[in-house]
mmCIF file with all atom_site columns, C-alpha atoms in Angstrom:
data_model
loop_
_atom_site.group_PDB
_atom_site.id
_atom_site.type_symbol
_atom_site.label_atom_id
_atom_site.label_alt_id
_atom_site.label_comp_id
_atom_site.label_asym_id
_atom_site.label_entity_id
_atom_site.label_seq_id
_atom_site.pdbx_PDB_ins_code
_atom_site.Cartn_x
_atom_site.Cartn_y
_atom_site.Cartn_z
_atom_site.occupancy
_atom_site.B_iso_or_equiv
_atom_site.pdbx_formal_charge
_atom_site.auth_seq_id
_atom_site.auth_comp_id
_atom_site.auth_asym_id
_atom_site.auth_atom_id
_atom_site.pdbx_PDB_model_num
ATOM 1   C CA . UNK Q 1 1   ? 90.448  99.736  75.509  1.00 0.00 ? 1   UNK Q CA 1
ATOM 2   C CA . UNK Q 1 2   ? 89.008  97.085  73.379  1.00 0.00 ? 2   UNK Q CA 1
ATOM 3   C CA . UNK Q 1 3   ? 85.829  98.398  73.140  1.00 0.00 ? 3   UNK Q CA 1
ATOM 4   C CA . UNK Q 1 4   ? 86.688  101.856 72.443  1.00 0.00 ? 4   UNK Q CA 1
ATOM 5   C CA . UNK Q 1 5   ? 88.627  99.980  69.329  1.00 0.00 ? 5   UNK Q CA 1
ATOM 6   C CA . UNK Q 1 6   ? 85.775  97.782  68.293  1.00 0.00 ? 6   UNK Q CA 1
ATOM 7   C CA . UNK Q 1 7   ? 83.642  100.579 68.703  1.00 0.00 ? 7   UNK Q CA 1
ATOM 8   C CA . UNK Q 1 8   ? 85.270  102.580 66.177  1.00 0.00 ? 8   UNK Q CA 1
ATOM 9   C CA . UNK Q 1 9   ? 86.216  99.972  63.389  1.00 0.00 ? 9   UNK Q CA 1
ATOM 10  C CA . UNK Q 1 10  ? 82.467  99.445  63.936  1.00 0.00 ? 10  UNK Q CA 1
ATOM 11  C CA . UNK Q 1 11  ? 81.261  102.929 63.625  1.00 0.00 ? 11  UNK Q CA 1
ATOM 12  C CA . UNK Q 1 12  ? 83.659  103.749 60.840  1.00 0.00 ? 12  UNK Q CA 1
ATOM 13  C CA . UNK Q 1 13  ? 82.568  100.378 58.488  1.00 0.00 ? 13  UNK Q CA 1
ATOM 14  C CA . UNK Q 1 14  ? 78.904  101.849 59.304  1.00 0.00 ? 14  UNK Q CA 1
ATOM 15  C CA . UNK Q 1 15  ? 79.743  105.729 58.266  1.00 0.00 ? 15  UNK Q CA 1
ATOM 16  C CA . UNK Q 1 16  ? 82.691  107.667 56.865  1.00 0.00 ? 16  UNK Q CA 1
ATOM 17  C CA . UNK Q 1 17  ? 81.583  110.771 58.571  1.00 0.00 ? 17  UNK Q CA 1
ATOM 18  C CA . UNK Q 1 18  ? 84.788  111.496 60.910  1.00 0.00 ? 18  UNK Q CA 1
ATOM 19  C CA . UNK Q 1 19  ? 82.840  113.402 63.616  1.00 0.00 ? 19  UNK Q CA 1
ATOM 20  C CA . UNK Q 1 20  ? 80.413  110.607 64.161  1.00 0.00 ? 20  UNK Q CA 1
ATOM 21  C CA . UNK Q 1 21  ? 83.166  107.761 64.389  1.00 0.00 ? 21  UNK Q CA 1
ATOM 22  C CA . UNK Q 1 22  ? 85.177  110.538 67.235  1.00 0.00 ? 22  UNK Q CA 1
ATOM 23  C CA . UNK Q 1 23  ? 81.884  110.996 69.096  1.00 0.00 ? 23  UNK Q CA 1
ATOM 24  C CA . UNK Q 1 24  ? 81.245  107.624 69.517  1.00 0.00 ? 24  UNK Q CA 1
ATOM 25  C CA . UNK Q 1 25  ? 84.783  106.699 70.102  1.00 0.00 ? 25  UNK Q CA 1
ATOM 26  C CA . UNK Q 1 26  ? 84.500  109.359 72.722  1.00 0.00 ? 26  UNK Q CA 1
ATOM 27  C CA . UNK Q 1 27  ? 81.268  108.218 74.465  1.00 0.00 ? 27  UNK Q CA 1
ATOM 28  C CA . UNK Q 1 28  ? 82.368  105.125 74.539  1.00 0.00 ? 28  UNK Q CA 1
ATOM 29  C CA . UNK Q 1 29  ? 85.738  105.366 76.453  1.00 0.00 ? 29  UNK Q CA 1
ATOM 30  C CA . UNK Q 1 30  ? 83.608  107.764 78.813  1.00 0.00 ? 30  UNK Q CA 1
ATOM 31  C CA . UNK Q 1 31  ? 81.088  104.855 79.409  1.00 0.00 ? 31  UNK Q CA 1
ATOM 32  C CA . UNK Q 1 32  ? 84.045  102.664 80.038  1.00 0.00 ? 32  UNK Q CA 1
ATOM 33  C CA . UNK Q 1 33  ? 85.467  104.618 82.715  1.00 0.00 ? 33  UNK Q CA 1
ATOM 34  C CA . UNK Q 1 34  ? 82.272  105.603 84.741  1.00 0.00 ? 34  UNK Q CA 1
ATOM 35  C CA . UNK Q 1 35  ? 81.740  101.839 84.437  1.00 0.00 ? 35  UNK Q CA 1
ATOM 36  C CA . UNK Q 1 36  ? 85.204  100.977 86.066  1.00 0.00 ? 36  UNK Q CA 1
ATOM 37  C CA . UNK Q 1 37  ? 84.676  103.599 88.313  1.00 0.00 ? 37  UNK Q CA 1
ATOM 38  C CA . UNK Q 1 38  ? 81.799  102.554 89.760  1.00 0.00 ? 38  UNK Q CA 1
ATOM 39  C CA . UNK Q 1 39  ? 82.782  98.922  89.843  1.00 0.00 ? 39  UNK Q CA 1
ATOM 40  C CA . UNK Q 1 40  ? 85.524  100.154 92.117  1.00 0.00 ? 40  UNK Q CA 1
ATOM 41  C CA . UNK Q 1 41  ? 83.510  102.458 94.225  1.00 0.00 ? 41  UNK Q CA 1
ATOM 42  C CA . UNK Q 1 42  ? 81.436  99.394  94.891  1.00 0.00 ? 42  UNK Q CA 1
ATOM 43  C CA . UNK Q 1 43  ? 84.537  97.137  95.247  1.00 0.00 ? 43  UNK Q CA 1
ATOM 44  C CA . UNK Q 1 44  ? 85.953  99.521  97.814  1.00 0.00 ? 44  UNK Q CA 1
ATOM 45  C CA . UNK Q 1 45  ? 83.121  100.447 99.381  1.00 0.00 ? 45  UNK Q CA 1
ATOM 46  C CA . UNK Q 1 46  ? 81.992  96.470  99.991  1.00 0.00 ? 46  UNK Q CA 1
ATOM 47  C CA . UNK Q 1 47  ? 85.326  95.702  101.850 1.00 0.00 ? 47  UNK Q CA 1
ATOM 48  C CA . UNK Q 1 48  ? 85.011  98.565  103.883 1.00 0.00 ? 48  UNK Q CA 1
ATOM 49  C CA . UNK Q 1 49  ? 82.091  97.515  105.433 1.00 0.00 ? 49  UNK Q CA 1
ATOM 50  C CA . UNK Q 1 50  ? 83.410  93.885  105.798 1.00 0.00 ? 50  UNK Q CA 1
ATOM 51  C CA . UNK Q 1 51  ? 86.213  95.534  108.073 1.00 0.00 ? 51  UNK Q CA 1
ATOM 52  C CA . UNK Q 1 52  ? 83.821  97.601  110.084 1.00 0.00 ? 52  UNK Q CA 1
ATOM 53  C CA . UNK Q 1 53  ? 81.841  94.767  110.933 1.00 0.00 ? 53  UNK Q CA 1
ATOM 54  C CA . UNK Q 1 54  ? 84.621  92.463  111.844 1.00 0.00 ? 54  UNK Q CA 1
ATOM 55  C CA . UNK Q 1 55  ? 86.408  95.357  114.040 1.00 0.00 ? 55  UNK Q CA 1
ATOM 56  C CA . UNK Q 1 56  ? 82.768  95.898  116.020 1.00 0.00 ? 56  UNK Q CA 1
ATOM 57  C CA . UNK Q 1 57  ? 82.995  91.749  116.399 1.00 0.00 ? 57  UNK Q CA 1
ATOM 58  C CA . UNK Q 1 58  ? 86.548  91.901  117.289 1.00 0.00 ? 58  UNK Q CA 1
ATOM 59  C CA . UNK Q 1 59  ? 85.792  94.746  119.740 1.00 0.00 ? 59  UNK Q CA 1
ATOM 60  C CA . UNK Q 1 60  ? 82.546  92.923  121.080 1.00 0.00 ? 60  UNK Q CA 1
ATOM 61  C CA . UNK Q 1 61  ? 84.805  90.060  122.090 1.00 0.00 ? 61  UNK Q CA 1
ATOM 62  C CA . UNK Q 1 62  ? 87.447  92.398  124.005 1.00 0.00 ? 62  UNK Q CA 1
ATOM 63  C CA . UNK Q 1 63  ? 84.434  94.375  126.018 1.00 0.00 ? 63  UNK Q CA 1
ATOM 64  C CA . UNK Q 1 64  ? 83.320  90.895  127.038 1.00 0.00 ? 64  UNK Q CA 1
ATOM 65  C CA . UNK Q 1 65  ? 86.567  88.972  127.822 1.00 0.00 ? 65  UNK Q CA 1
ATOM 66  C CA . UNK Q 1 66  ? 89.718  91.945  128.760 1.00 0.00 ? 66  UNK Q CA 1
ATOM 67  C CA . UNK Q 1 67  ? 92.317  89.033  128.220 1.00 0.00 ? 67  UNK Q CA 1
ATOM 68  C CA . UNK Q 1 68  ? 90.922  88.428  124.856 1.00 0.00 ? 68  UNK Q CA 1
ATOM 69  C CA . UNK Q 1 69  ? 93.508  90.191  122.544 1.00 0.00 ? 69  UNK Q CA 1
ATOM 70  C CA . UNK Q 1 70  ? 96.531  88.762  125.349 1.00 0.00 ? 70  UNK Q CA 1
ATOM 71  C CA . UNK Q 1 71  ? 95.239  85.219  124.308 1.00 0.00 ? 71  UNK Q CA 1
ATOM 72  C CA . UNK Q 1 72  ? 94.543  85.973  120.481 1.00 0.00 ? 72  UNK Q CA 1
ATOM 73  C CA . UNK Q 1 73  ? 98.086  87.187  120.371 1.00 0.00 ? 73  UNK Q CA 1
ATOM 74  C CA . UNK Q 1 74  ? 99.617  84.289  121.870 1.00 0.00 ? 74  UNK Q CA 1
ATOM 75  C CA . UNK Q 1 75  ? 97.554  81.437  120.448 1.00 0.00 ? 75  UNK Q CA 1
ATOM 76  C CA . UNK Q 1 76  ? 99.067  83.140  117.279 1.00 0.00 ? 76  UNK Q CA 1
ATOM 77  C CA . UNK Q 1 77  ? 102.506 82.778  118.169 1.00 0.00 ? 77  UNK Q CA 1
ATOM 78  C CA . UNK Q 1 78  ? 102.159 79.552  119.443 1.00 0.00 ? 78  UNK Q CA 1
ATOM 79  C CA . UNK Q 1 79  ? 100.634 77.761  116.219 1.00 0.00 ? 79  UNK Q CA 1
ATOM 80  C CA . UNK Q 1 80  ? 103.940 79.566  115.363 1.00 0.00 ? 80  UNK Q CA 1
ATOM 81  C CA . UNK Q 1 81  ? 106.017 77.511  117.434 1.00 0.00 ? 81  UNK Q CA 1
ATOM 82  C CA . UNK Q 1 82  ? 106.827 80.034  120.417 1.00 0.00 ? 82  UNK Q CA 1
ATOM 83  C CA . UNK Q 1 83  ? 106.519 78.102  123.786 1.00 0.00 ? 83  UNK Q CA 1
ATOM 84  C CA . UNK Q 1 84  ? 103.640 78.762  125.652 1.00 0.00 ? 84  UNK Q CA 1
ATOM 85  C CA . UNK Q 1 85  ? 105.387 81.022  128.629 1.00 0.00 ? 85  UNK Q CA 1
ATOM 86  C CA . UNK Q 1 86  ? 106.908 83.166  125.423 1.00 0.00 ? 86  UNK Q CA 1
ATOM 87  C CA . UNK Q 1 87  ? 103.824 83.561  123.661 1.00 0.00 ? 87  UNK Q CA 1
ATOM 88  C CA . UNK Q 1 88  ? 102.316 85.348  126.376 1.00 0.00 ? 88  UNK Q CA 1
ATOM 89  C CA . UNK Q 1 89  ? 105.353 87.422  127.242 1.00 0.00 ? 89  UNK Q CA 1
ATOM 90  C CA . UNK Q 1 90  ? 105.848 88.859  123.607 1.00 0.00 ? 90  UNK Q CA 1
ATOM 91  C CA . UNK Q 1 91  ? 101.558 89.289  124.197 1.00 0.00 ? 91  UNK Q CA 1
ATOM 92  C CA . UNK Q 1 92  ? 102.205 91.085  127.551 1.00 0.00 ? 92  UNK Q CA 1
ATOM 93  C CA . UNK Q 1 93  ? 104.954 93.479  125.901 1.00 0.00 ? 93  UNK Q CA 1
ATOM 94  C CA . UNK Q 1 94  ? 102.913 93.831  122.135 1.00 0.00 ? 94  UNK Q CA 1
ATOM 95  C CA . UNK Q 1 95  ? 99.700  95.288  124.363 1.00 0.00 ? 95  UNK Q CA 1
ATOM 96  C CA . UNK Q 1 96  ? 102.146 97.332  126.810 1.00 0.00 ? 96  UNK Q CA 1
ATOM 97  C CA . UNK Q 1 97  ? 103.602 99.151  123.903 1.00 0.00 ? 97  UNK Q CA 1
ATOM 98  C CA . UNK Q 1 98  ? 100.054 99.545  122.244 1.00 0.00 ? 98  UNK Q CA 1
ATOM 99  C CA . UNK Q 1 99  ? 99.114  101.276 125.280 1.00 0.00 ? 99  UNK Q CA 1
ATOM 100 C CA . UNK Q 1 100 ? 101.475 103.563 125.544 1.00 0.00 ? 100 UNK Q CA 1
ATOM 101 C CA . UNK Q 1 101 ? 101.571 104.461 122.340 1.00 0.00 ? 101 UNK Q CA 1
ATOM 102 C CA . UNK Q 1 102 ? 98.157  105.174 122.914 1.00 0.00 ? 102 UNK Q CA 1
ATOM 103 C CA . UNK Q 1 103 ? 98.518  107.335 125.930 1.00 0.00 ? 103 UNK Q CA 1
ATOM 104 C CA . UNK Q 1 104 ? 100.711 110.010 124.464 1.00 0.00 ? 104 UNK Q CA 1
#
């Protein structure tokens, strides 16, 4: 928005001619949002392919170890203070419900 502004008080102290001070005001605030537009798309499109690649990591680690989410979920809830033998029944139930979810 401040460009667009400095943009005209700059075009219209270098001409009086109305049309020229709207077309540059014009081009301007279309320059300014392809710009942010693209800086999004490229902000979006960045993180996306973080997540992919740390899902194919994540799902590396699960084809080569099958207890591997059971233990990632309980390790969490044990730095949380669940007891050991809780940890890994709230793990045992989380993944039960995942799968059936899953199946229907």
């Amino acid at each position: 928005m401040l460009t667009v502004v400095g943009v005209l008080f700059s075009t219209a102290a270098a001409t009086s001619n109305n049309f020229l001070i709207l077309v540059a005001g014009f081009s301007d605030l279309l320059s300014c949002a392809f710009s942010m537009a693209a800086g999004e798309y490229a902000s979006v499109s960045a993180q996306r392919e973080i997540e992919r690649a740390v899902i194919k990591i994540e799902q590396r680690k699960i084809d080569r170890d099958k207890n591997y989410a059971r233990k990632t979920i309980a390790r969490n809830y044990i730095s949380w203070g669940v007891n050991r033998e809780t940890a890994y029944f709230i793990a045992d139930e989380l993944i039960q419900k995942h799968e059936s979810i899953h199946q229907q």
